[in-house]
Amino acid sequence: MKNATPARLVGRLRWLNVPLALGLAALLMLSGCSVDVIAPGQGATPGPTDTQQALAEPTESAEPIESVEPMSSDPASPSPSVKKPTGPNAKAYRSYYAGEVDVTTGCPDGEIVIDQSMRTTVITEACEKVTVTAPFSNVLAQRVGKLVVTYTGSHSYFLVTELGSATIEAPFDHLYWDKGNPRVKVSGLNTVAKRNPVKEQQ
């Protein structure tokens, strides 16, 4: 080695490096280690951590929540609405006007005058005299001593529980009473005045 030239030294080193590199490769293969070759300018892609793997794994779905059906209403509770009467005598029932009452009044002075049309009036007390001058007036009364309907009070319905007497000049009216034998005078065209043809609890 003392008399070796530089060129010879380089050649010998090359031959020495080949066995050394082969030995290192064999040692790595036997140990089970792997070597990743990364090209210049490229970064290594990090492998998934334990937390990431846990998040990626599908989890068992929770048991479905059972739906709760709404409680049914009490079958013993009353019906919210009453069926409206129908048929040719439907307007002879007081219940026909149940949802159409505009005025409910007593009779403090013993006499009432109904002069506004397109109204349904309920009189809760006995009246000596009821006068109707407005058309399309429906009157539901308990006891009336005298009912007077002028010519202008047409197309009206009068339901009286107990009637003393009635004078009706208007056309196309209907007067029904439940009790009594009233004195009735009718001069209006096509006006009906008779005992109520229907029976209804009041």
Coordinates of C-alpha atoms in Angstrom, one line a residue:
M1 CA 0.0 0.0 0.0
K2 CA 2.9 2.3 0.5
N3 CA 3.9 2.2 -3.1
A4 CA 0.3 2.4 -4.5
T5 CA -0.5 5.2 -6.8
P6 CA -3.6 7.3 -6.3
A7 CA -5.3 5.7 -9.3
R8 CA -4.7 2.2 -7.8
L9 CA -6.1 3.3 -4.4
V10 CA -9.3 4.5 -6.0
G11 CA -9.8 1.3 -7.9
R12 CA -9.3 -0.8 -4.7
L13 CA -11.7 1.4 -2.8
R14 CA -14.3 0.8 -5.5
W15 CA -14.0 -3.0 -5.1
L16 CA -14.1 -2.7 -1.3
N17 CA -17.4 -0.6 -1.5
V18 CA -19.3 -3.2 -3.5
P19 CA -19.0 -6.0 -0.9
L20 CA -19.8 -3.4 1.8
A21 CA -23.0 -2.2 0.1
L22 CA -24.1 -5.8 -0.6
G23 CA -23.5 -6.6 3.1
L24 CA -25.5 -3.7 4.3
A25 CA -28.4 -4.6 2.0
A26 CA -28.5 -8.2 3.2
L27 CA -28.4 -7.0 6.8
L28 CA -31.4 -4.8 6.3
M29 CA -33.4 -7.5 4.6
L30 CA -32.7 -10.0 7.4
S31 CA -33.7 -7.4 10.1
G32 CA -37.2 -6.9 8.4
C33 CA -36.8 -3.2 8.0
S34 CA -37.9 -1.4 4.9
V35 CA -36.3 1.6 3.3
D36 CA -38.3 4.2 1.5
V37 CA -36.6 6.0 -1.4
I38 CA -37.7 9.6 -1.6
A39 CA -36.9 11.5 -4.6
P40 CA -35.4 15.0 -4.1
G41 CA -38.1 17.7 -3.7
Q42 CA -40.8 15.3 -2.5
G43 CA -41.9 15.1 1.1
A44 CA -42.9 11.9 2.7
T45 CA -46.6 11.2 3.1
P46 CA -47.4 10.7 6.7
G47 CA -49.1 7.5 7.6
P48 CA -52.4 7.5 9.4
T49 CA -52.2 7.9 13.2
D50 CA -54.1 5.7 15.6
T51 CA -56.7 8.4 16.1
Q52 CA -57.2 8.8 12.4
Q53 CA -57.7 5.1 12.0
A54 CA -60.2 5.0 14.8
L55 CA -62.2 7.8 13.2
A56 CA -62.0 6.1 9.8
E57 CA -63.3 2.8 11.1
P58 CA -67.1 2.5 10.9
T59 CA -68.8 2.6 14.2
E60 CA -71.9 0.6 15.2
S61 CA -75.1 2.6 14.6
A62 CA -77.1 3.5 17.6
E63 CA -80.4 1.6 18.0
P64 CA -83.3 3.5 16.4
I65 CA -85.5 5.5 18.7
E66 CA -89.0 4.2 18.8
S67 CA -91.6 6.8 17.6
V68 CA -94.3 7.7 20.1
E69 CA -97.8 7.8 18.7
P70 CA -99.9 10.7 19.9
M71 CA -102.5 9.9 22.5
S72 CA -106.0 9.5 21.2
S73 CA -108.6 11.8 22.5
D74 CA -111.0 10.7 25.2
P75 CA -113.9 8.9 23.5
A76 CA -116.2 10.1 26.3
S77 CA -115.6 13.7 25.4
P78 CA -118.5 15.5 23.7
S79 CA -118.4 16.3 20.0
P80 CA -117.1 19.8 19.3
S81 CA -119.9 20.6 16.9
V82 CA -123.6 19.7 16.5
K83 CA -124.8 18.5 13.1
K84 CA -126.9 21.1 11.5
P85 CA -130.5 20.0 10.6
T86 CA -131.3 19.4 6.9
G87 CA -134.4 18.8 4.9
P88 CA -137.5 20.9 4.0
N89 CA -138.2 21.8 7.7
A90 CA -134.5 22.5 8.6
K91 CA -135.2 26.1 9.5
A92 CA -137.9 25.1 11.9
Y93 CA -135.2 23.8 14.3
R94 CA -133.6 26.2 16.7
S95 CA -130.4 24.3 16.4
Y96 CA -130.3 25.3 12.7
Y97 CA -129.3 28.9 13.9
A98 CA -126.9 27.8 16.6
G99 CA -123.9 29.2 14.8
E100 CA -125.6 32.2 13.3
V101 CA -126.8 34.1 16.3
D102 CA -126.0 37.8 16.1
V103 CA -127.9 39.3 19.0
T104 CA -129.0 37.7 22.4
T105 CA -131.2 39.9 24.5
G106 CA -133.7 39.9 27.3
C107 CA -136.9 42.0 27.3
P108 CA -136.5 44.5 30.2
D109 CA -139.1 47.0 28.9
G110 CA -141.6 44.4 27.9
E111 CA -141.3 45.3 24.2
I112 CA -138.7 44.9 21.5
V113 CA -138.4 46.4 18.0
I114 CA -136.2 44.5 15.5
D115 CA -135.3 47.0 12.7
Q116 CA -131.9 45.7 11.4
S117 CA -131.9 43.1 8.6
M118 CA -129.8 40.0 8.0
R119 CA -129.7 39.2 11.7
T120 CA -130.6 36.4 14.0
T121 CA -131.9 37.5 17.3
V122 CA -132.5 35.3 20.4
I123 CA -134.9 36.7 23.0
T124 CA -134.3 35.0 26.4
E125 CA -137.2 36.6 28.4
A126 CA -140.9 36.8 28.0
C127 CA -142.0 39.8 25.9
E128 CA -145.4 41.5 25.8
K129 CA -144.8 42.7 22.2
V130 CA -142.2 42.0 19.5
T131 CA -142.3 44.2 16.4
V132 CA -140.2 43.3 13.3
T133 CA -139.7 45.9 10.5
A134 CA -136.5 44.6 8.9
P135 CA -136.3 41.9 6.2
F136 CA -134.3 38.6 6.5
S137 CA -134.7 38.7 10.3
N138 CA -134.7 35.4 12.2
V139 CA -136.2 35.6 15.7
L140 CA -136.0 32.8 18.4
A141 CA -138.2 33.7 21.4
Q142 CA -139.5 32.0 24.5
R143 CA -142.9 33.6 25.2
V144 CA -144.4 36.4 23.1
G145 CA -147.8 38.1 23.9
K146 CA -148.1 39.8 20.5
L147 CA -145.9 39.5 17.4
V148 CA -146.3 42.2 14.8
V149 CA -144.5 41.9 11.4
T150 CA -144.8 44.9 9.1
Y151 CA -144.8 44.7 5.3
T152 CA -141.0 45.4 5.2
G153 CA -140.2 42.4 7.4
S154 CA -140.2 39.9 4.6
H155 CA -138.2 36.6 4.1
S156 CA -138.0 36.1 7.9
Y157 CA -138.3 33.1 10.2
F158 CA -139.9 33.3 13.7
L159 CA -139.7 30.5 16.2
V160 CA -141.7 31.1 19.4
T161 CA -142.1 28.6 22.2
E162 CA -145.4 30.1 23.4
L163 CA -147.4 32.7 21.4
G164 CA -150.5 34.7 22.3
S165 CA -151.2 36.4 18.9
A166 CA -149.6 37.4 15.7
T167 CA -150.2 39.8 12.8
I168 CA -148.0 39.3 9.7
E169 CA -148.2 41.7 6.7
A170 CA -144.9 40.7 5.1
P171 CA -144.6 38.2 2.3
F172 CA -142.5 35.0 2.3
D173 CA -142.3 34.7 6.1
H174 CA -142.5 31.6 8.3
L175 CA -144.0 31.6 11.8
Y176 CA -143.8 28.5 14.0
W177 CA -144.9 28.1 17.6
D178 CA -144.8 25.2 20.0
K179 CA -147.4 26.0 22.6
G180 CA -150.7 27.8 22.8
N181 CA -153.6 28.6 20.5
P182 CA -152.7 32.0 19.2
R183 CA -154.9 34.3 17.2
V184 CA -153.0 34.7 13.9
K185 CA -153.8 37.1 11.1
V186 CA -151.7 36.7 8.0
S187 CA -152.0 39.0 4.9
G188 CA -148.5 38.5 3.4
L189 CA -148.0 36.6 0.2
N190 CA -146.8 33.1 0.6
T191 CA -146.4 33.4 4.3
V192 CA -146.7 30.3 6.5
A193 CA -147.9 30.4 10.1
K194 CA -148.6 27.2 11.9
R195 CA -147.6 25.0 14.9
N196 CA -144.0 23.9 14.6
P197 CA -143.9 20.7 12.5
V198 CA -140.7 19.5 14.3
K199 CA -140.1 18.5 17.9
E200 CA -136.9 19.6 19.5
Q201 CA -135.7 19.8 23.1
Q202 CA -135.1 23.4 24.1

